[in-house]
Amino acid sequence: MPSTRTLRLLNTLHRVLLKVTRGRLGWRAGGMPVLELTTTGRRTGNPHTLMVTSPLREGSTIVLVASRAGDDHHPDWFLNVRANPAVAVRVRGGPWQPMTARAATPAERDQLWPRVIAGSRRYEGYQTKTARVIPLVLLEPR
C-alpha cells in the first residue's frame, strides 16, 4: 500500500502538472473527473487540500471513494470529514463550492457501489485487498 508520504508526493506532482499545463491536463484520472477537496484537519484544525477522483455524481451530489488503494486504514481526508463535514470543492479550477460531506449509509452504499465499480473496476480490486468496507462519501451542497 502507498505510504502517506508517497500519497502526498503524488498529490504534489498532480498539482504541478495542473500548473505547468495551465489546467489543460490533470482534471481526469482513470477515466474519472478529478476535483480539489479541502478538509479541516481533525487534530490541527488547519485546512488540507488534495486532489481526489469522483467516479459518480447523483444530481448535485458528488460521490467519493475512501479507498486509499485498498489499504486497511482509512485515508486521512476521510477521517477529517468524519470529524468536520464542512468541506470545499473545486471542479476543473472553477470557483470553490462549500459542501457537506457524509459517509453513505449502508443502504446507500449498497445501491451506489455497483455503479461505482461499473465505472472503475479498480475500486472492486481495492475492496478485495482489505477487510474494511471501503466507505463512499457523499458531498452535498451546503
PDB file of C-alpha atoms in Angstrom:
ATOM      1  CA  MET A   1       0.000   0.000   0.000  1.00  0.00           C
ATOM      2  CA  PRO A   2       1.235   3.502  -0.678  1.00  0.00           C
ATOM      3  CA  SER A   3       2.647   5.356   2.299  1.00  0.00           C
ATOM      4  CA  THR A   4       1.275   8.694   3.422  1.00  0.00           C
ATOM      5  CA  ARG A   5       4.496  10.271   2.146  1.00  0.00           C
ATOM      6  CA  THR A   6       4.001   8.680  -1.301  1.00  0.00           C
ATOM      7  CA  LEU A   7       0.373   9.830  -1.456  1.00  0.00           C
ATOM      8  CA  ARG A   8       1.404  13.394  -0.572  1.00  0.00           C
ATOM      9  CA  LEU A   9       4.134  13.336  -3.225  1.00  0.00           C
ATOM     10  CA  LEU A  10       1.656  12.134  -5.860  1.00  0.00           C
ATOM     11  CA  ASN A  11      -0.747  14.895  -4.843  1.00  0.00           C
ATOM     12  CA  THR A  12       2.037  17.484  -5.200  1.00  0.00           C
ATOM     13  CA  LEU A  13       3.031  16.119  -8.626  1.00  0.00           C
ATOM     14  CA  HIS A  14      -0.598  16.272  -9.719  1.00  0.00           C
ATOM     15  CA  ARG A  15      -0.759  19.944  -8.739  1.00  0.00           C
ATOM     16  CA  VAL A  16       2.493  20.608 -10.622  1.00  0.00           C
ATOM     17  CA  LEU A  17       1.003  19.005 -13.733  1.00  0.00           C
ATOM     18  CA  LEU A  18      -2.052  21.255 -13.464  1.00  0.00           C
ATOM     19  CA  LYS A  19       0.115  24.339 -13.020  1.00  0.00           C
ATOM     20  CA  VAL A  20       2.605  23.557 -15.786  1.00  0.00           C
ATOM     21  CA  THR A  21      -0.173  22.806 -18.298  1.00  0.00           C
ATOM     22  CA  ARG A  22      -2.273  25.744 -17.055  1.00  0.00           C
ATOM     23  CA  GLY A  23      -5.080  23.349 -16.283  1.00  0.00           C
ATOM     24  CA  ARG A  24      -5.167  21.659 -19.686  1.00  0.00           C
ATOM     25  CA  LEU A  25      -4.111  18.310 -18.183  1.00  0.00           C
ATOM     26  CA  GLY A  26      -4.853  16.687 -14.854  1.00  0.00           C
ATOM     27  CA  TRP A  27      -8.602  17.070 -14.493  1.00  0.00           C
ATOM     28  CA  ARG A  28      -9.239  13.422 -15.366  1.00  0.00           C
ATOM     29  CA  ALA A  29      -7.591  10.284 -13.992  1.00  0.00           C
ATOM     30  CA  GLY A  30      -8.540   6.668 -14.556  1.00  0.00           C
ATOM     31  CA  GLY A  31     -11.426   7.850 -16.731  1.00  0.00           C
ATOM     32  CA  MET A  32     -12.898   9.852 -13.846  1.00  0.00           C
ATOM     33  CA  PRO A  33     -13.137  13.559 -13.103  1.00  0.00           C
ATOM     34  CA  VAL A  34     -10.588  14.914 -10.640  1.00  0.00           C
ATOM     35  CA  LEU A  35     -11.531  17.605  -8.173  1.00  0.00           C
ATOM     36  CA  GLU A  36      -9.863  19.544  -5.401  1.00  0.00           C
ATOM     37  CA  LEU A  37     -11.164  18.841  -1.924  1.00  0.00           C
ATOM     38  CA  THR A  38     -10.376  20.992   1.098  1.00  0.00           C
ATOM     39  CA  THR A  39     -10.978  19.449   4.503  1.00  0.00           C
ATOM     40  CA  THR A  40     -10.235  20.672   8.021  1.00  0.00           C
ATOM     41  CA  GLY A  41      -7.631  18.669   9.916  1.00  0.00           C
ATOM     42  CA  ARG A  42      -9.236  16.759  12.764  1.00  0.00           C
ATOM     43  CA  ARG A  43      -6.259  17.359  15.061  1.00  0.00           C
ATOM     44  CA  THR A  44      -4.776  20.626  13.819  1.00  0.00           C
ATOM     45  CA  GLY A  45      -7.838  22.480  12.585  1.00  0.00           C
ATOM     46  CA  ASN A  46      -5.770  23.506   9.546  1.00  0.00           C
ATOM     47  CA  PRO A  47      -7.154  23.308   6.008  1.00  0.00           C
ATOM     48  CA  HIS A  48      -5.846  20.460   3.835  1.00  0.00           C
ATOM     49  CA  THR A  49      -6.403  20.451   0.083  1.00  0.00           C
ATOM     50  CA  LEU A  50      -5.904  17.386  -2.082  1.00  0.00           C
ATOM     51  CA  MET A  51      -6.837  16.027  -5.460  1.00  0.00           C
ATOM     52  CA  VAL A  52      -9.404  13.196  -5.500  1.00  0.00           C
ATOM     53  CA  THR A  53     -11.296  11.337  -8.194  1.00  0.00           C
ATOM     54  CA  SER A  54     -15.052  11.238  -8.332  1.00  0.00           C
ATOM     55  CA  PRO A  55     -16.426   8.120 -10.003  1.00  0.00           C
ATOM     56  CA  LEU A  56     -20.064   9.116  -9.769  1.00  0.00           C
ATOM     57  CA  ARG A  57     -22.394  12.081  -9.499  1.00  0.00           C
ATOM     58  CA  GLU A  58     -26.005  11.976  -8.398  1.00  0.00           C
ATOM     59  CA  GLY A  59     -27.526  15.303  -9.377  1.00  0.00           C
ATOM     60  CA  SER A  60     -25.692  17.886  -7.271  1.00  0.00           C
ATOM     61  CA  THR A  61     -24.167  15.195  -5.013  1.00  0.00           C
ATOM     62  CA  ILE A  62     -20.582  14.140  -5.679  1.00  0.00           C
ATOM     63  CA  VAL A  63     -19.587  10.603  -4.708  1.00  0.00           C
ATOM     64  CA  LEU A  64     -16.035   9.907  -3.487  1.00  0.00           C
ATOM     65  CA  VAL A  65     -14.463   6.571  -2.582  1.00  0.00           C
ATOM     66  CA  ALA A  66     -12.351   6.464   0.586  1.00  0.00           C
ATOM     67  CA  SER A  67     -10.242   3.590  -0.719  1.00  0.00           C
ATOM     68  CA  ARG A  68      -6.623   4.560  -0.066  1.00  0.00           C
ATOM     69  CA  ALA A  69      -5.838   1.999  -2.803  1.00  0.00           C
ATOM     70  CA  GLY A  70      -7.257  -0.858  -0.726  1.00  0.00           C
ATOM     71  CA  ASP A  71      -5.252  -0.143   2.409  1.00  0.00           C
ATOM     72  CA  ASP A  72      -6.559  -1.448   5.736  1.00  0.00           C
ATOM     73  CA  HIS A  73      -6.663   2.126   7.074  1.00  0.00           C
ATOM     74  CA  HIS A  74      -8.995   4.919   6.058  1.00  0.00           C
ATOM     75  CA  PRO A  75      -7.423   7.845   4.216  1.00  0.00           C
ATOM     76  CA  ASP A  76      -6.696  10.927   6.324  1.00  0.00           C
ATOM     77  CA  TRP A  77      -9.165  13.028   4.340  1.00  0.00           C
ATOM     78  CA  PHE A  78     -11.964  10.609   5.278  1.00  0.00           C
ATOM     79  CA  LEU A  79     -11.086  10.841   8.966  1.00  0.00           C
ATOM     80  CA  ASN A  80     -11.069  14.636   8.611  1.00  0.00           C
ATOM     81  CA  VAL A  81     -14.550  14.795   7.048  1.00  0.00           C
ATOM     82  CA  ARG A  82     -15.926  12.455   9.690  1.00  0.00           C
ATOM     83  CA  ALA A  83     -14.684  14.895  12.334  1.00  0.00           C
ATOM     84  CA  ASN A  84     -15.675  18.048  10.430  1.00  0.00           C
ATOM     85  CA  PRO A  85     -18.051  17.551   7.482  1.00  0.00           C
ATOM     86  CA  ALA A  86     -17.788  21.139   6.200  1.00  0.00           C
ATOM     87  CA  VAL A  87     -15.638  20.940   3.059  1.00  0.00           C
ATOM     88  CA  ALA A  88     -14.960  22.961  -0.067  1.00  0.00           C
ATOM     89  CA  VAL A  89     -14.748  21.529  -3.576  1.00  0.00           C
ATOM     90  CA  ARG A  90     -13.379  22.948  -6.790  1.00  0.00           C
ATOM     91  CA  VAL A  91     -14.026  21.311 -10.148  1.00  0.00           C
ATOM     92  CA  ARG A  92     -11.718  21.978 -13.126  1.00  0.00           C
ATOM     93  CA  GLY A  93     -10.208  25.022 -11.444  1.00  0.00           C
ATOM     94  CA  GLY A  94     -13.585  26.740 -11.135  1.00  0.00           C
ATOM     95  CA  PRO A  95     -14.935  28.512  -8.069  1.00  0.00           C
ATOM     96  CA  TRP A  96     -14.806  26.843  -4.677  1.00  0.00           C
ATOM     97  CA  GLN A  97     -18.158  25.387  -3.620  1.00  0.00           C
ATOM     98  CA  PRO A  98     -18.998  24.866   0.060  1.00  0.00           C
ATOM     99  CA  MET A  99     -20.308  21.352   0.613  1.00  0.00           C
ATOM    100  CA  THR A 100     -21.122  18.973   3.420  1.00  0.00           C
ATOM    101  CA  ALA A 101     -19.511  15.541   3.444  1.00  0.00           C
ATOM    102  CA  ARG A 102     -21.039  12.436   4.953  1.00  0.00           C
ATOM    103  CA  ALA A 103     -20.444   8.726   4.736  1.00  0.00           C
ATOM    104  CA  ALA A 104     -23.083   6.923   2.727  1.00  0.00           C
ATOM    105  CA  THR A 105     -25.418   4.814   4.822  1.00  0.00           C
ATOM    106  CA  PRO A 106     -25.116   1.033   4.326  1.00  0.00           C
ATOM    107  CA  ALA A 107     -28.262   1.105   2.154  1.00  0.00           C
ATOM    108  CA  GLU A 108     -26.915   3.999   0.069  1.00  0.00           C
ATOM    109  CA  ARG A 109     -23.576   2.244  -0.336  1.00  0.00           C
ATOM    110  CA  ASP A 110     -25.308  -0.987  -1.409  1.00  0.00           C
ATOM    111  CA  GLN A 111     -27.184   0.981  -4.064  1.00  0.00           C
ATOM    112  CA  LEU A 112     -24.202   3.071  -5.259  1.00  0.00           C
ATOM    113  CA  TRP A 113     -21.321   0.566  -5.078  1.00  0.00           C
ATOM    114  CA  PRO A 114     -22.289  -1.440  -8.213  1.00  0.00           C
ATOM    115  CA  ARG A 115     -22.415   1.803 -10.186  1.00  0.00           C
ATOM    116  CA  VAL A 116     -19.056   2.932  -8.778  1.00  0.00           C
ATOM    117  CA  ILE A 117     -17.279  -0.279  -9.774  1.00  0.00           C
ATOM    118  CA  ALA A 118     -19.026  -0.375 -13.156  1.00  0.00           C
ATOM    119  CA  GLY A 119     -17.298   2.923 -13.929  1.00  0.00           C
ATOM    120  CA  SER A 120     -13.941   1.964 -12.409  1.00  0.00           C
ATOM    121  CA  ARG A 121     -13.080  -1.679 -11.772  1.00  0.00           C
ATOM    122  CA  ARG A 122     -10.008  -0.759  -9.736  1.00  0.00           C
ATOM    123  CA  TYR A 123     -12.255   0.049  -6.759  1.00  0.00           C
ATOM    124  CA  GLU A 124     -13.519  -3.526  -6.839  1.00  0.00           C
ATOM    125  CA  GLY A 125      -9.906  -4.694  -6.668  1.00  0.00           C
ATOM    126  CA  TYR A 126      -9.207  -2.337  -3.790  1.00  0.00           C
ATOM    127  CA  GLN A 127     -12.160  -3.763  -1.857  1.00  0.00           C
ATOM    128  CA  THR A 128     -10.803  -7.300  -2.242  1.00  0.00           C
ATOM    129  CA  LYS A 129      -7.442  -6.197  -0.771  1.00  0.00           C
ATOM    130  CA  THR A 130      -8.875  -5.066   2.556  1.00  0.00           C
ATOM    131  CA  ALA A 131     -11.119  -6.426   5.292  1.00  0.00           C
ATOM    132  CA  ARG A 132     -12.668  -2.992   5.893  1.00  0.00           C
ATOM    133  CA  VAL A 133     -15.715  -1.919   3.937  1.00  0.00           C
ATOM    134  CA  ILE A 134     -14.470   0.941   1.799  1.00  0.00           C
ATOM    135  CA  PRO A 135     -16.715   3.911   2.566  1.00  0.00           C
ATOM    136  CA  LEU A 136     -18.410   6.043  -0.024  1.00  0.00           C
ATOM    137  CA  VAL A 137     -18.544   9.727   0.838  1.00  0.00           C
ATOM    138  CA  LEU A 138     -21.348  11.930  -0.406  1.00  0.00           C
ATOM    139  CA  LEU A 139     -20.594  15.615  -0.897  1.00  0.00           C
ATOM    140  CA  GLU A 140     -23.790  17.651  -0.850  1.00  0.00           C
ATOM    141  CA  PRO A 141     -24.152  21.400  -1.475  1.00  0.00           C
ATOM    142  CA  ARG A 142     -24.471  23.498   1.666  1.00  0.00           C
TER     143      ARG A 142
END
